[in-house]
mmCIF file of C-alpha atoms in Angstrom:
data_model
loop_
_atom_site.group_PDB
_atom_site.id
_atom_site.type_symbol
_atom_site.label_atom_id
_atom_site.label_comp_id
_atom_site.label_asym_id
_atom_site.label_seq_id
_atom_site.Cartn_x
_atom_site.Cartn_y
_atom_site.Cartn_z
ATOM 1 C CA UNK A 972 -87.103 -54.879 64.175
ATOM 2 C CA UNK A 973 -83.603 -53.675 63.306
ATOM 3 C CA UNK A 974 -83.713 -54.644 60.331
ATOM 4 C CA UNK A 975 -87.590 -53.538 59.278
ATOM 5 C CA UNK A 976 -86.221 -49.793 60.296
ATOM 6 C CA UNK A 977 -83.288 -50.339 57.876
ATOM 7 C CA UNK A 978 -85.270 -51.075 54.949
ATOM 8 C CA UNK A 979 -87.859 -48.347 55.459
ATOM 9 C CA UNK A 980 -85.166 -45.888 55.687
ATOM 10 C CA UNK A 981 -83.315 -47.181 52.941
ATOM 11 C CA UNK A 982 -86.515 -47.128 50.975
ATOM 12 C CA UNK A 983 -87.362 -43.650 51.801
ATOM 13 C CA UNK A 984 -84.403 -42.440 50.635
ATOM 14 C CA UNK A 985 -84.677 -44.171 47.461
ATOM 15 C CA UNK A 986 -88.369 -42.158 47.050
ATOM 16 C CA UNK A 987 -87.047 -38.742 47.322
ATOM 17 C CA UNK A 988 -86.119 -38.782 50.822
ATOM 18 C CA UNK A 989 -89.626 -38.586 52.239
ATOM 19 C CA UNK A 990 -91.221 -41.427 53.899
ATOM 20 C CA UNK A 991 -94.169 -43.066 52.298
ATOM 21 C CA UNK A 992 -96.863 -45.142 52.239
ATOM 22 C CA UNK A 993 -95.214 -47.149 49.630
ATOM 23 C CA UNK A 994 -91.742 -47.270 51.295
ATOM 24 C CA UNK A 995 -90.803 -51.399 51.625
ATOM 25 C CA UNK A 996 -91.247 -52.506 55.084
ATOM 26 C CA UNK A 997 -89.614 -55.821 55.155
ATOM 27 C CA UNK A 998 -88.200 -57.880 57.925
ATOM 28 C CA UNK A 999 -85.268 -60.300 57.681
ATOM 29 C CA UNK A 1000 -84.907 -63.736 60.079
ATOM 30 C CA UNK A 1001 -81.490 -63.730 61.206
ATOM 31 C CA UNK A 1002 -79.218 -65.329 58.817
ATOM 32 C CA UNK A 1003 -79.008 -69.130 59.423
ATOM 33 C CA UNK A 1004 -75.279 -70.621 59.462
ATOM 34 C CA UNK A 1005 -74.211 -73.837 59.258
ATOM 35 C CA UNK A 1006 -72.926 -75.375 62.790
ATOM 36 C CA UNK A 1007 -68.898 -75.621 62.275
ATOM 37 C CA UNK A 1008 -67.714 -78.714 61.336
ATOM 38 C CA UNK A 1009 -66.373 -81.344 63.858
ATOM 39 C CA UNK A 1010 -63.440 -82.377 64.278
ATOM 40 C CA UNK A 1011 -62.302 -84.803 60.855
ATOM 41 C CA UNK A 1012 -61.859 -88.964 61.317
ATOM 42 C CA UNK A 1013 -60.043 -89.398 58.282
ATOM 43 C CA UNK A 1014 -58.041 -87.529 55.251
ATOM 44 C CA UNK A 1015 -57.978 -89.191 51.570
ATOM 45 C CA UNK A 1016 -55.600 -87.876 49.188
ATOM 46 C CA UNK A 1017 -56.203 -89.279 45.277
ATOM 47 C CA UNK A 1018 -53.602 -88.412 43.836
ATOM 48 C CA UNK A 1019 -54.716 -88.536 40.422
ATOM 49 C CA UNK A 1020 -57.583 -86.459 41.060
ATOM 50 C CA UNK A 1021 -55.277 -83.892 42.919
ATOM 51 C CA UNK A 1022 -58.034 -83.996 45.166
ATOM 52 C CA UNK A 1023 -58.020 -84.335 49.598
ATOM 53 C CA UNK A 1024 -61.153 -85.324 50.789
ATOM 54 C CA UNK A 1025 -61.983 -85.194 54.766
ATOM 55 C CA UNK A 1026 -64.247 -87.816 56.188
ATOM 56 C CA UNK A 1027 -66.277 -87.754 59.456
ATOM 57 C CA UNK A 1028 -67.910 -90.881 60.142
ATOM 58 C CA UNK A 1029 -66.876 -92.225 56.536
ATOM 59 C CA UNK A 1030 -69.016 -89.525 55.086
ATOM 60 C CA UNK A 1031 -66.795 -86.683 52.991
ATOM 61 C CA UNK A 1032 -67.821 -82.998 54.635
ATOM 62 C CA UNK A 1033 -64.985 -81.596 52.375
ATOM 63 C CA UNK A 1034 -63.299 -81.812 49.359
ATOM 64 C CA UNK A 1035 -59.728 -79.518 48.162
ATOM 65 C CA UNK A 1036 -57.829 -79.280 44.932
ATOM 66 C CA UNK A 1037 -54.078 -80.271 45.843
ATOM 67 C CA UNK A 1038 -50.957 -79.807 44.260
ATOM 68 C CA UNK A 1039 -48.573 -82.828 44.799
ATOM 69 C CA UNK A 1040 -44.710 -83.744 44.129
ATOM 70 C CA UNK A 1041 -43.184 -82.642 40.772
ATOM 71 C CA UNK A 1042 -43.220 -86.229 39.742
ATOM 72 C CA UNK A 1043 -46.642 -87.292 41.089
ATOM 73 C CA UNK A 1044 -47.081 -90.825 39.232
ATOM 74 C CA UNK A 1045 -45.809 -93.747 41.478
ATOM 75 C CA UNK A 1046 -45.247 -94.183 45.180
ATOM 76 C CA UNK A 1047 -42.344 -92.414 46.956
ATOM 77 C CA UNK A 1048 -38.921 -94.649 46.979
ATOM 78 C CA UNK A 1049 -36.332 -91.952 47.819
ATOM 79 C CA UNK A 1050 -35.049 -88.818 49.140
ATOM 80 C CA UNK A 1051 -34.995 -86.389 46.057
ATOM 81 C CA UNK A 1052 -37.817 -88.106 43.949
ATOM 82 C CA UNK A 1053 -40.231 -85.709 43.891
ATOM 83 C CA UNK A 1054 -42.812 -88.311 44.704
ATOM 84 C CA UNK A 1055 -45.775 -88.256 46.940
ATOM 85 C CA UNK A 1056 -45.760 -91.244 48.336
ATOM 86 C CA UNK A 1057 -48.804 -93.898 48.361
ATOM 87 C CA UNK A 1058 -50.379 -96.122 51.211
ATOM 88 C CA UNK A 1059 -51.764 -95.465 54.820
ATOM 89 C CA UNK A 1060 -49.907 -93.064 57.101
ATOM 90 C CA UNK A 1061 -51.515 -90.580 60.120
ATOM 91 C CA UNK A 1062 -50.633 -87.256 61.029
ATOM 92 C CA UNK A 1063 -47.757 -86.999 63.618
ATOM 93 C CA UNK A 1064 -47.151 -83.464 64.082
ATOM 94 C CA UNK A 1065 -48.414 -79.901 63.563
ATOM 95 C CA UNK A 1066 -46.338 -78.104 62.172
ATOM 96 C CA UNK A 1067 -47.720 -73.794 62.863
ATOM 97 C CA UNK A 1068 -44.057 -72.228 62.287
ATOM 98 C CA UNK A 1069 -42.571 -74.141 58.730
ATOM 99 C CA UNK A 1070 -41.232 -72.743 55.867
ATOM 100 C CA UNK A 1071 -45.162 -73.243 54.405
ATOM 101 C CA UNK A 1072 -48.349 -71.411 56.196
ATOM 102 C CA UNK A 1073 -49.057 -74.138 58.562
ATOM 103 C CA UNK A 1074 -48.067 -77.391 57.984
ATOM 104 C CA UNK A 1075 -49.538 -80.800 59.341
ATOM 105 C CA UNK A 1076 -46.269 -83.521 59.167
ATOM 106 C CA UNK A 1077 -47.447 -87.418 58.063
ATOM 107 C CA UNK A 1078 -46.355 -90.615 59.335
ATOM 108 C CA UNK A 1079 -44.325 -91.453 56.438
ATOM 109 C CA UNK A 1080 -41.841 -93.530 55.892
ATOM 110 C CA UNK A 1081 -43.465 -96.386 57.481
ATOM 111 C CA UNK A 1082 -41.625 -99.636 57.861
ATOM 112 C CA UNK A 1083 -42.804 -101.028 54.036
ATOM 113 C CA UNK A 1084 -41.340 -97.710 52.384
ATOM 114 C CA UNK A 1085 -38.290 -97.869 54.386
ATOM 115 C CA UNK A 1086 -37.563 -101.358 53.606
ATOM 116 C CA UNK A 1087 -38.522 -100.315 49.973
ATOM 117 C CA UNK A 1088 -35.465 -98.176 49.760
ATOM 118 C CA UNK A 1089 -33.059 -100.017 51.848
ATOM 119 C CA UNK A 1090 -33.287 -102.359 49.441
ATOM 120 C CA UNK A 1091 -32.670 -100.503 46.845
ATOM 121 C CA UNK A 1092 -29.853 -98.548 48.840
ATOM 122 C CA UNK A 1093 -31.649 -95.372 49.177
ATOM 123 C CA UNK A 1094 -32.671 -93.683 52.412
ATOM 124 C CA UNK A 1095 -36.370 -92.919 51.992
ATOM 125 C CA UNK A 1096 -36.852 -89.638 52.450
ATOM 126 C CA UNK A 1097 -39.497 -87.580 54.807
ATOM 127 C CA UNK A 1098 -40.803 -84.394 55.927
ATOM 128 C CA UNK A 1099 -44.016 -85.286 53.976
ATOM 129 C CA UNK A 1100 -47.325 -82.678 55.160
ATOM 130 C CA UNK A 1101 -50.110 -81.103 54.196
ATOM 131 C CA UNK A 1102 -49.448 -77.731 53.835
ATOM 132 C CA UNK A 1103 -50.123 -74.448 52.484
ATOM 133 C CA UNK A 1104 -48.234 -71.646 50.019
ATOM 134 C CA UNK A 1105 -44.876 -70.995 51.453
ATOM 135 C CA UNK A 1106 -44.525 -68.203 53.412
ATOM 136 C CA UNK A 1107 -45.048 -65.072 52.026
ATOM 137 C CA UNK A 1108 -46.490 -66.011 49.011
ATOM 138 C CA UNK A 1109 -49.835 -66.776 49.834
ATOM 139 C CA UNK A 1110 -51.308 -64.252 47.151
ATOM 140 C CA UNK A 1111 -50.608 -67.040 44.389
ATOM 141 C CA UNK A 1112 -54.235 -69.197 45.916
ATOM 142 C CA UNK A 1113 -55.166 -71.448 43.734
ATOM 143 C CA UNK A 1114 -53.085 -70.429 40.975
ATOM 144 C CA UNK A 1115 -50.413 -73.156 42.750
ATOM 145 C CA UNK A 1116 -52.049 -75.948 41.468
ATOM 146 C CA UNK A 1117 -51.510 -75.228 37.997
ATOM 147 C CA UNK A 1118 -48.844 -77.445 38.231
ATOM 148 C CA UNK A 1119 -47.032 -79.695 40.667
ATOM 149 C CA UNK A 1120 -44.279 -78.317 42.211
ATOM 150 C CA UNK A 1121 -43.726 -80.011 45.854
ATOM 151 C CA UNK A 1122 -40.750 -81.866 46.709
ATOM 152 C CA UNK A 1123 -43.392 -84.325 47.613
ATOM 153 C CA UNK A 1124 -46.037 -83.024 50.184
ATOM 154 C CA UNK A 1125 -49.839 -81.923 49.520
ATOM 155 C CA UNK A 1126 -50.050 -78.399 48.715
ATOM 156 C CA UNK A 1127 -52.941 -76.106 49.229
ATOM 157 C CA UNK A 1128 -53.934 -72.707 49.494
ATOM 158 C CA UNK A 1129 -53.425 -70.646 52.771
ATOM 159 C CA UNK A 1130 -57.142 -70.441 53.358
ATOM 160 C CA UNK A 1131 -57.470 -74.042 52.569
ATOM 161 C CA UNK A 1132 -54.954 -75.463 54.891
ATOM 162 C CA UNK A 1133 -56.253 -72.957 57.688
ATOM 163 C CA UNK A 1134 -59.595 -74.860 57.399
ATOM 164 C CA UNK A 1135 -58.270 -77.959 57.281
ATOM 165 C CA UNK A 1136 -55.559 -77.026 60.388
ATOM 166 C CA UNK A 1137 -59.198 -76.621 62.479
ATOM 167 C CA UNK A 1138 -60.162 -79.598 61.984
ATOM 168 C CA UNK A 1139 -57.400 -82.007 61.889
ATOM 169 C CA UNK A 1140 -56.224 -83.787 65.002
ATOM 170 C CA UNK A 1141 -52.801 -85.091 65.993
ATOM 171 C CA UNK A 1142 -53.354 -89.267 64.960
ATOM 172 C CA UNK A 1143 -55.766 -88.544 61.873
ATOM 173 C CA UNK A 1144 -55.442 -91.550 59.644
ATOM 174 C CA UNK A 1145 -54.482 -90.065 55.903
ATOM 175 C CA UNK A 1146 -54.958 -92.419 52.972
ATOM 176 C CA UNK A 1147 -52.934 -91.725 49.834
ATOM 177 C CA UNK A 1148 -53.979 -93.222 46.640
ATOM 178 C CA UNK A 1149 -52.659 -93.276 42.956
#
């Protein structure tokens, strides 16, 4: 009904202010919206792609561009590599006050990446997430993943990671591909 009164007087004054005969008289259903996604079973990150995929009952509802690790080719092997690194990890910890706009913290180094780098007498590094822009510079969107420029974590837009942040729980199994 609302909306049928808003049309008519938007179409009157389009015909010289006076009502007519002619005026539109149209009627909108209310505007349909998607329920809101459920919570996610699963994150895949391909790294060549640059692309993080959520899964919910093995089915993707969601797909992101990604920035990665300055040197993004090969799995992680130490501290200071600039590698994101590859295999199956889970997300440990939320992360709402970082240096980045929210930040979700992954299970990594496991126990086959830190025997990696013991053997090759390097400490294996951590603090790998999913994150956004850091802080402050969240104007840059997508602009960020004109190149690679993490110290190894997943990079995405504010917006992006704010989505994501929803629907992420605490034990989400992340999958990291080449």
């Amino acid at each position: 009904m609302l909306h049928t009164l808003i049309i008519s007087v938007l179409s009157a004054n389009l015909i010289g202010g006076i009502p007519s005969a002619h005026a539109a008289s149209v009627s909108f259903a209310p505007v349909s919206t998607s329920p809101p996604l459920a919570l996610v079973d699963s994150i895949v990150v391909e790294k060549k792609a640059r692309k993080l995929t959520l899964y919910r009952d093995g089915k993707p509802v969601r797909n992101f561009l990604v920035a990665l690790g300055q040197s993004p080719v090969g799995d992680k092997l130490r501290a200071g590599d600039y590698r994101t690194p590859e295999g199956m990890f889970y997300i440990d910890a939320r992360q709402p006050n970082s240096k980045y706009h929210l930040a979700l913290h992954i299970s990594y180094p496991d126990q086959v990446h830190r025997a990696r780098s013991q053997a090759a007498g390097a400490q294996p590094g951590g603090d790998i997430m999913i994150h956004g822009l850091p802080n402050g510079l969240g104007k840059a969107g997508a602009s960020h993943r004109q190149n690679d420029w993490t110290n190894g974590c997943v990079a995405l837009t504010d917006e992006e990671i704010e989505q994501i942040w929803s629907l992420v729980p605490i034990g989400t199994p992340v999958e990291i591909k080449p």
